[in-house]
Short mmCIF file of N, CA and C in Angstrom, two decimals:
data_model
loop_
_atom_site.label_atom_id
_atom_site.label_comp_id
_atom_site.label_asym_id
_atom_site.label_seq_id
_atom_site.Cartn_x
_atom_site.Cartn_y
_atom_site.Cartn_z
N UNK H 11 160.57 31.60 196.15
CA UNK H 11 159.93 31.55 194.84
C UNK H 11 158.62 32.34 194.85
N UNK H 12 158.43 32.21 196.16
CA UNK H 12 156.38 32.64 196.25
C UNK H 12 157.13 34.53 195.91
N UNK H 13 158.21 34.95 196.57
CA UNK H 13 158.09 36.49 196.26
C UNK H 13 158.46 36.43 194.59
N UNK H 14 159.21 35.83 194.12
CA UNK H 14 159.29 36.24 192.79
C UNK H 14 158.09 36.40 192.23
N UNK H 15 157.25 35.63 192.23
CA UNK H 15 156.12 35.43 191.58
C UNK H 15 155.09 36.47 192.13
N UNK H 16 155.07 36.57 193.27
CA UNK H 16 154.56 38.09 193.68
C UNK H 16 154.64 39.18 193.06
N UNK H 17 156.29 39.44 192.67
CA UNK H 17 156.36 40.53 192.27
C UNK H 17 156.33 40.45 190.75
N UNK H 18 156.11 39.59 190.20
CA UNK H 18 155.96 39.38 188.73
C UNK H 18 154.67 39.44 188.48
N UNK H 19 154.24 38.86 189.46
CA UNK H 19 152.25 39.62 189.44
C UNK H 19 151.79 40.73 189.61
N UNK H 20 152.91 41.33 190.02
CA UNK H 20 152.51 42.73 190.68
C UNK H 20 152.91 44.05 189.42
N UNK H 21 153.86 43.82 189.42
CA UNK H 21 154.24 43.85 187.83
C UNK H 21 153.46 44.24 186.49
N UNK H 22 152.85 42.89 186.53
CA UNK H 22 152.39 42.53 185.04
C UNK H 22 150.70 43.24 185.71
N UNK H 23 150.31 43.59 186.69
CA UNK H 23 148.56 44.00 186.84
C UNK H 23 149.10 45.40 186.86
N UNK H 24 150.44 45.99 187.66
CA UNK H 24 150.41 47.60 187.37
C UNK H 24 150.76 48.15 186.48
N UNK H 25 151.20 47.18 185.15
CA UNK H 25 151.65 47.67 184.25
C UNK H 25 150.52 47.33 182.89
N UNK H 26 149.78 46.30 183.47
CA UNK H 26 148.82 46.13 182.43
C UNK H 26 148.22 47.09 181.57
N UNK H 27 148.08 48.68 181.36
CA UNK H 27 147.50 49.31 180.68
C UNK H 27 149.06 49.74 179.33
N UNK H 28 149.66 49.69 180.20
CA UNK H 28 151.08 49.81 179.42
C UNK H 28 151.40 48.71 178.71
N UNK H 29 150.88 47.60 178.14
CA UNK H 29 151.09 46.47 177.90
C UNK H 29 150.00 46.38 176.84
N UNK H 30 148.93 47.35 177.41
CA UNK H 30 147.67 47.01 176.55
C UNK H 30 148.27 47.92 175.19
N UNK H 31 148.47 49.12 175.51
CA UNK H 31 148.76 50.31 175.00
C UNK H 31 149.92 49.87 173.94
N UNK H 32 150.91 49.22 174.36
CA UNK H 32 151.36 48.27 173.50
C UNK H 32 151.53 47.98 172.27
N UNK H 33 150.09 47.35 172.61
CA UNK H 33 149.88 45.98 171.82
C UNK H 33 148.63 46.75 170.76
N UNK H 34 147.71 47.38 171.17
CA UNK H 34 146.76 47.89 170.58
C UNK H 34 147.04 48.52 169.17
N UNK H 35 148.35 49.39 168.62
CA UNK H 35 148.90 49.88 167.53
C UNK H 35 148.69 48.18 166.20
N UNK H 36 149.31 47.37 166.81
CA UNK H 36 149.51 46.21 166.09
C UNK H 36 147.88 46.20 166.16
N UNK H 37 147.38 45.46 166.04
CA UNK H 37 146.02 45.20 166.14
C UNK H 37 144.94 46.43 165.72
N UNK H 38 145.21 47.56 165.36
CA UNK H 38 144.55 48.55 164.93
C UNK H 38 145.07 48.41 163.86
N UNK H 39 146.54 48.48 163.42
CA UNK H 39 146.90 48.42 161.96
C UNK H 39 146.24 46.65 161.20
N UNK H 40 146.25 45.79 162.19
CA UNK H 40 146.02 44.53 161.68
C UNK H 40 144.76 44.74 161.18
N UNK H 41 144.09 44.85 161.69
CA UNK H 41 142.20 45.02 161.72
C UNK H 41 141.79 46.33 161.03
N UNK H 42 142.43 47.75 160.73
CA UNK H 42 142.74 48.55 160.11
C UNK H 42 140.97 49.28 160.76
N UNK H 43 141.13 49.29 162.37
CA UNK H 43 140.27 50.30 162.90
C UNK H 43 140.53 51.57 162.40
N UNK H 44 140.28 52.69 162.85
CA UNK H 44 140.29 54.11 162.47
C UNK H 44 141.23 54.18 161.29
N UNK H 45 140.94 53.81 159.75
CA UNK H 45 141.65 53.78 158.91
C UNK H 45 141.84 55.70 158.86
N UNK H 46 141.20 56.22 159.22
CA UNK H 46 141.50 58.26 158.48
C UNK H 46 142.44 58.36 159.82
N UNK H 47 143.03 57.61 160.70
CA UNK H 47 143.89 58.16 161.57
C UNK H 47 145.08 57.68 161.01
N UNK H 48 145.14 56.58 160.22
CA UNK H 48 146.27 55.77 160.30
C UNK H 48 147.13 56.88 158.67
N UNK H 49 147.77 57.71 159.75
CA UNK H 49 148.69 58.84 159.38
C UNK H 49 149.73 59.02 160.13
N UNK H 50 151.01 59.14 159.70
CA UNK H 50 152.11 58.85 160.56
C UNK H 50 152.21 60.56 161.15
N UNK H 51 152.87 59.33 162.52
CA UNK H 51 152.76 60.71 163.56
C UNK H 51 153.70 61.79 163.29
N UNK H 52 155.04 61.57 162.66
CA UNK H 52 156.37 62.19 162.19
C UNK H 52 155.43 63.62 160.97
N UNK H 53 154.17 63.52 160.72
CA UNK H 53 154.12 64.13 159.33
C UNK H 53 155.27 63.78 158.18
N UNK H 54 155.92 63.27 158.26
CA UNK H 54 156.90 62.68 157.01
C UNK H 54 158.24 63.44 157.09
N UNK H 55 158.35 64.04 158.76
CA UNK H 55 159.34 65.24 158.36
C UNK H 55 160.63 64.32 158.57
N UNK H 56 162.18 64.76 158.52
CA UNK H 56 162.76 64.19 158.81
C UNK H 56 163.85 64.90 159.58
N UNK H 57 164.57 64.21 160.13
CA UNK H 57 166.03 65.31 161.10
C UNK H 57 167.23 63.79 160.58
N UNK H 58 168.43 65.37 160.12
CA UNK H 58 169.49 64.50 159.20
C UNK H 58 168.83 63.52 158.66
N UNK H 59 167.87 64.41 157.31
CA UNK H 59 167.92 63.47 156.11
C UNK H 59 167.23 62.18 156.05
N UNK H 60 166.90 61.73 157.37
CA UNK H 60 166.01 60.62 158.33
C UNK H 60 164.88 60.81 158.45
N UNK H 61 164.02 59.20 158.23
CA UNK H 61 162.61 59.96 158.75
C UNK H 61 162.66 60.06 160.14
N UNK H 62 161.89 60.98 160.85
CA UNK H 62 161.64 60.91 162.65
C UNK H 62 161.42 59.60 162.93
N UNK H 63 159.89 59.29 162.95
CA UNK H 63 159.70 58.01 162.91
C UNK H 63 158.94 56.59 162.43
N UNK H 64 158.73 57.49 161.12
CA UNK H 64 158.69 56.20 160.22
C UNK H 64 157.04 56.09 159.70
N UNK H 65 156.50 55.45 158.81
CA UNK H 65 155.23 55.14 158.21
C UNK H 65 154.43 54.71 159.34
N UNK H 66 155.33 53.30 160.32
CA UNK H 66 154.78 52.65 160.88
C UNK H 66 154.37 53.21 162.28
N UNK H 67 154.70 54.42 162.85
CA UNK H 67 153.97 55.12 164.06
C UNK H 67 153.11 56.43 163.38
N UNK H 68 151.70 55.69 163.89
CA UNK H 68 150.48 56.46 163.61
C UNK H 68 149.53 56.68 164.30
N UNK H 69 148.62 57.91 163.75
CA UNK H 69 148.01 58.55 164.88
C UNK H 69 146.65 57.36 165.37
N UNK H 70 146.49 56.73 164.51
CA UNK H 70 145.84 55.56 164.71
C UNK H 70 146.34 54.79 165.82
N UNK H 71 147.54 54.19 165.95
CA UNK H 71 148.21 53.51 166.90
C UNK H 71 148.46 54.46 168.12
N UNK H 72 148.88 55.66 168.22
CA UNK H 72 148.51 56.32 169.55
C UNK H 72 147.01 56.45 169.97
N UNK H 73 146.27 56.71 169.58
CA UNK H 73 144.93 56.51 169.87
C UNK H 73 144.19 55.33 170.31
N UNK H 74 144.44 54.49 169.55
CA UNK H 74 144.40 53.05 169.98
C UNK H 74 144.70 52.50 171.39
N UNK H 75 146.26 52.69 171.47
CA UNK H 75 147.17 52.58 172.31
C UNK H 75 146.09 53.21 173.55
N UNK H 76 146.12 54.86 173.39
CA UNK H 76 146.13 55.48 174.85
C UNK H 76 144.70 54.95 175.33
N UNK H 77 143.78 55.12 174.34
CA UNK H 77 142.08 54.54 174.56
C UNK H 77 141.58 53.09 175.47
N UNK H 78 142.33 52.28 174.73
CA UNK H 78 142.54 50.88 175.17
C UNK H 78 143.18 50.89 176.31
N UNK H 79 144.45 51.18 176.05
CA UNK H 79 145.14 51.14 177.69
C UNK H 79 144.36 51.82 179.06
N UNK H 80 143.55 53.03 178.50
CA UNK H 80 143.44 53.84 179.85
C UNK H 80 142.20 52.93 179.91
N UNK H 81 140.96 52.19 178.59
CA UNK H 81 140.11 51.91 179.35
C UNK H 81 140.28 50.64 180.50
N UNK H 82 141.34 49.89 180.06
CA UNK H 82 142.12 48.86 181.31
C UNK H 82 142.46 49.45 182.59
N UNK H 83 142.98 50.97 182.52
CA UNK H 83 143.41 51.21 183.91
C UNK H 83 141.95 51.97 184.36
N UNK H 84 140.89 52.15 183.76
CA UNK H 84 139.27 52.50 184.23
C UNK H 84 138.96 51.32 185.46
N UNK H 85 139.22 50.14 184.40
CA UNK H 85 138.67 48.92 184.84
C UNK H 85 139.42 48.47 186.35
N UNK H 86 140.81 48.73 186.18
CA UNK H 86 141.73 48.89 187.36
C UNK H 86 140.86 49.46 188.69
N UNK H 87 140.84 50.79 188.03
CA UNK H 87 139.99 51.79 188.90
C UNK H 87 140.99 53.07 189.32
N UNK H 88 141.75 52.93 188.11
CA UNK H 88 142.59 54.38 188.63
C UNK H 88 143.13 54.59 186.64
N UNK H 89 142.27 56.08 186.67
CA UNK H 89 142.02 56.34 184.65
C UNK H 89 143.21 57.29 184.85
N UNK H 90 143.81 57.96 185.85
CA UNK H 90 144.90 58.86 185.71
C UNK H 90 146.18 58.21 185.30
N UNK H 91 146.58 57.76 186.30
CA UNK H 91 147.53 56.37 186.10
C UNK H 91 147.84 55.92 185.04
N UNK H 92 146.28 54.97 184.84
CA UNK H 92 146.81 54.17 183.33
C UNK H 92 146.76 55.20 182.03
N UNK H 93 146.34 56.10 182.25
CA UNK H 93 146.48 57.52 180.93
C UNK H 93 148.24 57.55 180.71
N UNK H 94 148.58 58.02 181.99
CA UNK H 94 150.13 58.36 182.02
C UNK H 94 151.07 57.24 181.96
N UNK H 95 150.71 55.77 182.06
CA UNK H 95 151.33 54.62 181.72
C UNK H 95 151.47 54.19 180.11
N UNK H 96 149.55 54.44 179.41
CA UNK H 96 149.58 54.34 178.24
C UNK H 96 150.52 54.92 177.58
N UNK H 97 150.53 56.36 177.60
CA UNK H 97 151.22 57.23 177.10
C UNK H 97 152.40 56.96 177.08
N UNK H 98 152.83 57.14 178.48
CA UNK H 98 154.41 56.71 178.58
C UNK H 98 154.71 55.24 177.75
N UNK H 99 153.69 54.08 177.75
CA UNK H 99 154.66 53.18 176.66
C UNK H 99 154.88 53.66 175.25
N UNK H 100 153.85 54.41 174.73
CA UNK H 100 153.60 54.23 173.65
C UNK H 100 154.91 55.88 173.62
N UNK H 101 155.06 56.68 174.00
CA UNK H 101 156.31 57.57 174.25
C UNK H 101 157.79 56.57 173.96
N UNK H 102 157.82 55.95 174.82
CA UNK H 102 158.89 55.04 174.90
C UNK H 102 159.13 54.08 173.88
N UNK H 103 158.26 54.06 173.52
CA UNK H 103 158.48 53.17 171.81
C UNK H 103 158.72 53.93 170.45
N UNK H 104 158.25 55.52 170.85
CA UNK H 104 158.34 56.53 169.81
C UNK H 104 159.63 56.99 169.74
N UNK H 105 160.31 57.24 170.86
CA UNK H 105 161.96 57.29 171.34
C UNK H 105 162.71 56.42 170.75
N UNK H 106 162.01 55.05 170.74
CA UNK H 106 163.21 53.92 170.16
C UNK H 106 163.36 54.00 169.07
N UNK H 107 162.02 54.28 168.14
CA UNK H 107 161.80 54.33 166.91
C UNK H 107 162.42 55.74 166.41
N UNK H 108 162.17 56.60 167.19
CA UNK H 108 163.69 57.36 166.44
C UNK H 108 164.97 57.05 166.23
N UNK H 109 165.03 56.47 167.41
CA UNK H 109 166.71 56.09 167.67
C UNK H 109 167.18 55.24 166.35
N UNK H 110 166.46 54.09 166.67
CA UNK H 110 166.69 53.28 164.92
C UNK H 110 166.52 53.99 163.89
N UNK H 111 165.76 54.86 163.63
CA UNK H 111 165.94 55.72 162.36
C UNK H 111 167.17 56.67 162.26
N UNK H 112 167.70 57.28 163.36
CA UNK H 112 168.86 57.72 163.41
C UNK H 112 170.09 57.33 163.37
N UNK H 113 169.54 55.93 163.48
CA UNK H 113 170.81 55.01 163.53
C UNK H 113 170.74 54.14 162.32
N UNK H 114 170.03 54.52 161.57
CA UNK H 114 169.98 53.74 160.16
C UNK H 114 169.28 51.73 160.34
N UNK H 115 168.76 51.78 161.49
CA UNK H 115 168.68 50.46 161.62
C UNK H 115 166.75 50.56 160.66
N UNK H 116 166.84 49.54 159.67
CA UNK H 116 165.68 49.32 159.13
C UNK H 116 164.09 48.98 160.02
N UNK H 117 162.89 49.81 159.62
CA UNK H 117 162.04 49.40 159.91
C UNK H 117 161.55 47.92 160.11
N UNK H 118 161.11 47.78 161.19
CA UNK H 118 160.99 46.38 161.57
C UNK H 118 162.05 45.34 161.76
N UNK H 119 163.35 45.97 161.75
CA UNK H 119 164.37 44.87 162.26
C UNK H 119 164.63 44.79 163.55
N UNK H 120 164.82 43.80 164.05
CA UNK H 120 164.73 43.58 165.64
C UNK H 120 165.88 43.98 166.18
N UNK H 121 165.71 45.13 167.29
CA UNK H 121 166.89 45.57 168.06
C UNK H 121 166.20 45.39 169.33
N UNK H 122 167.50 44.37 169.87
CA UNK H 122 167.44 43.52 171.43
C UNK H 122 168.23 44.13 172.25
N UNK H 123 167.89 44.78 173.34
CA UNK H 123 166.99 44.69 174.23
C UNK H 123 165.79 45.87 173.99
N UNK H 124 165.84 46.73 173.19
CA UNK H 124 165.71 47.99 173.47
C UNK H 124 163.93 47.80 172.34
N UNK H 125 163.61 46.83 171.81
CA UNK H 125 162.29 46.52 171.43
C UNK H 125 161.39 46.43 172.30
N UNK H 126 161.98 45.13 173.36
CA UNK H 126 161.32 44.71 174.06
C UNK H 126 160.88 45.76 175.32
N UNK H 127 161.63 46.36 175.63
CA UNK H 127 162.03 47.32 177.07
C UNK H 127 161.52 48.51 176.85
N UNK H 128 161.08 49.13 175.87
CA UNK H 128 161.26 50.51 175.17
C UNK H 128 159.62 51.30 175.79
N UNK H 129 158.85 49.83 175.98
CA UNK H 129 157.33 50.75 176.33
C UNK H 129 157.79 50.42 177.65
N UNK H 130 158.22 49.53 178.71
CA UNK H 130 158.19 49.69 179.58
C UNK H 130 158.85 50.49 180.50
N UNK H 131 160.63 50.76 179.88
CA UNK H 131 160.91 52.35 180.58
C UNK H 131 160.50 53.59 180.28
N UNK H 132 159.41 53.44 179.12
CA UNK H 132 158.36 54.64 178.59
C UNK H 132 157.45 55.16 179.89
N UNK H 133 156.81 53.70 180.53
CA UNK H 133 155.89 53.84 181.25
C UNK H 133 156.49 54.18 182.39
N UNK H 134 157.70 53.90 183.04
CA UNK H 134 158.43 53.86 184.14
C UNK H 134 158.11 55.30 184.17
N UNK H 135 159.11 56.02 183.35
CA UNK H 135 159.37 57.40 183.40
C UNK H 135 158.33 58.28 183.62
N UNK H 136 157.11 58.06 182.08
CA UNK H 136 156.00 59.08 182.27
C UNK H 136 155.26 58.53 184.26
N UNK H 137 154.90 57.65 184.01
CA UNK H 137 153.84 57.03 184.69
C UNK H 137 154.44 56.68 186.34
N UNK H 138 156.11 57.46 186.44
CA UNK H 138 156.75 57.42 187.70
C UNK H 138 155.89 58.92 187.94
N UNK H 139 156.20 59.89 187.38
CA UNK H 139 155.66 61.32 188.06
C UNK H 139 154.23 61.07 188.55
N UNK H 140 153.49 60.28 188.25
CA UNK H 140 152.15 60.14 189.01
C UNK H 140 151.36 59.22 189.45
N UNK H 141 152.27 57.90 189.75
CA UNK H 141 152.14 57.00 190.54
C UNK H 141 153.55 56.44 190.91
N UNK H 142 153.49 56.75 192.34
CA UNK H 142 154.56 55.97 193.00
C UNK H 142 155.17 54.24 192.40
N UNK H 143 156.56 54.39 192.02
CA UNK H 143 157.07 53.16 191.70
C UNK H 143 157.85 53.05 192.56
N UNK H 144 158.32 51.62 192.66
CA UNK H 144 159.30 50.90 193.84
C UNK H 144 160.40 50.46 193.27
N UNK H 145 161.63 50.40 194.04
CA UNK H 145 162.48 50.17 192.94
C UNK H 145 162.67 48.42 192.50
N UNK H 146 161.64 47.52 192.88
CA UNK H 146 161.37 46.03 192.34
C UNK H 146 160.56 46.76 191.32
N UNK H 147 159.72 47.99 191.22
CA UNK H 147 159.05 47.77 189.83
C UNK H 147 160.49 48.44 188.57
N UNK H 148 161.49 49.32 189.39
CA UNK H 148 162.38 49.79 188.41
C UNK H 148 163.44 48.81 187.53
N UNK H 149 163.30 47.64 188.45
CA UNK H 149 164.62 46.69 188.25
C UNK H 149 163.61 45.55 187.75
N UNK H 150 162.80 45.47 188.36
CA UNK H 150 162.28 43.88 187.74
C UNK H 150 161.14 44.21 186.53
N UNK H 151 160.82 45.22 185.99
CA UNK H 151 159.79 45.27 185.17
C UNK H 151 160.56 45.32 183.66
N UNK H 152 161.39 46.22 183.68
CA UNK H 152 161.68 46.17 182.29
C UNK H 152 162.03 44.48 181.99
N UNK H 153 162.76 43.80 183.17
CA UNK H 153 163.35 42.34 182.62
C UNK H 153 162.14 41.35 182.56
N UNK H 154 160.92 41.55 183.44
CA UNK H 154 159.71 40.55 183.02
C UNK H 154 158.96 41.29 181.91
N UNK H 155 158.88 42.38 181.99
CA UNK H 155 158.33 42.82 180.00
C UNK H 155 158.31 42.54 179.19
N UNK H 156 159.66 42.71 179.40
CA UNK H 156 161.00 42.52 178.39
C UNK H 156 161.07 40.90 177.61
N UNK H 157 160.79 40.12 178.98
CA UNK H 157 161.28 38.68 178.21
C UNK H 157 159.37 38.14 177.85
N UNK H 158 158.36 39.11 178.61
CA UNK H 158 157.05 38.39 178.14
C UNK H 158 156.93 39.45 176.89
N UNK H 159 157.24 40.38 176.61
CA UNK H 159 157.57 40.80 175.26
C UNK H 159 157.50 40.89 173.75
N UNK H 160 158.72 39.75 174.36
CA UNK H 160 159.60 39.01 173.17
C UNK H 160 158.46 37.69 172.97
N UNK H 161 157.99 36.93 174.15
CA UNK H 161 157.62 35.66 173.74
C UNK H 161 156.24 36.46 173.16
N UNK H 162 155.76 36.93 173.29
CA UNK H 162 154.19 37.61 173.16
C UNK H 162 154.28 38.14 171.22
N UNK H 163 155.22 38.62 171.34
CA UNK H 163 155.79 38.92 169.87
C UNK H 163 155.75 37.87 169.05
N UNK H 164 156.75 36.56 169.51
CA UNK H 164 156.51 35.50 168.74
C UNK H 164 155.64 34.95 168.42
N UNK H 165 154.13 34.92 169.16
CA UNK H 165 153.30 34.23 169.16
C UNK H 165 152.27 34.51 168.72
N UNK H 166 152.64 36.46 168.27
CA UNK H 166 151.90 36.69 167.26
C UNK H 166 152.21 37.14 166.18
N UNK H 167 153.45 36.82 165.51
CA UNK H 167 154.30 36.41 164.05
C UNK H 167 153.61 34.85 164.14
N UNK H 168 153.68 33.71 164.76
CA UNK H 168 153.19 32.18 164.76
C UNK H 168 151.28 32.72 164.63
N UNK H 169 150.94 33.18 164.86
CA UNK H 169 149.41 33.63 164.62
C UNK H 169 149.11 34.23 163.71
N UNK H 170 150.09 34.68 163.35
CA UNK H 170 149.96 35.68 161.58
C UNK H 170 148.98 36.91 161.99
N UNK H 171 149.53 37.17 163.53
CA UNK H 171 148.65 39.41 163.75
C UNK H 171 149.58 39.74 163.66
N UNK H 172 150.97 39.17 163.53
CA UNK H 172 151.91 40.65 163.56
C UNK H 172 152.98 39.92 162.69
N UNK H 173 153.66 40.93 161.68
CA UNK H 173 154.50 40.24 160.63
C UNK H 173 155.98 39.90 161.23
N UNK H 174 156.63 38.70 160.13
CA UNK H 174 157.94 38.44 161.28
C UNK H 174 158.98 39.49 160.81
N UNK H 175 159.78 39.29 162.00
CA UNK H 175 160.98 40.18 161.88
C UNK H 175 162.10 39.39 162.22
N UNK H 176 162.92 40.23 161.39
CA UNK H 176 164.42 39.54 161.64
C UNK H 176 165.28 39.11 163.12
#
């Protein structure tokens, strides 16, 4: 039990800027920080007739995202890292959010697994080219993300920072 929990600690502190990065979009739109950023990142264009990706990814929320996150991986003590982790979640959530737009699935409707998972194989990918990952962080991170996530989500739809979804 003591290694699970090891590596679920280990986990959740190397991934912490990716987590921050996250979460920071919600909470910039909630609190409506840098309102002259909050411009969607797509410019409004669309591919097949689709938007890219939507009202709700903005340059506000990447900024947010990468700022916040990297100043967590400062605090870490490694700003390269958590730059290329931020990024990579907030990448990995921009990917999904196409995908659902390409796939006709509505803004803000919940698609499982790939909500929850989406910043963390973001971060895997970018944030593998410049910090060594193991393959307990390849296999066990998206599934502890993933399920602290989801509960982290709920609890802030039950807090009224983030609106509910289906």
């Amino acid at each position: 039990m003591g290694s699970l929990f090891s590596i679920t600690a280990d986990i959740l502190w190397f991934f912490l800027p990716a987590i921050v990065a996250n979460m920071a979009p919600v909470f910039a739109a909630r609190y409506r920080w840098l309102p002259y950023l909050a411009v969607p990142l797509d410019g409004r264009h669309t591919l097949r007739g689709r938007r890219m990706l939507g009202e709700h990814k903005t340059l506000r929320g990447l900024v947010a995202g990468v700022v916040l996150g990297s100043a967590v991986g400062l605090w870490q003590g490694s700003l390269t890292a958590s730059l290329m982790l931020s990024a990579g979640a907030l990448l990995g959530d921009a990917v999904k959010s196409m995908a659902k737009r390409q796939l006709d699935i509505p803004p803000g409707r919940l698609w499982i697994p790939f909500d929850q998972i989406d910043f963390a194989l973001g971060a895997l990918l970018l944030g593998g080219w410049f910090v060594p990952v193991t393959a307990a962080h390849v296999v066990m991170a998206p599934i502890v993300l993933g399920i602290g996530s989801y509960a982290v989500s709920h609890l802030g739809v039950k807090l009224g920072i983030k609106e509910n979804r289906e």
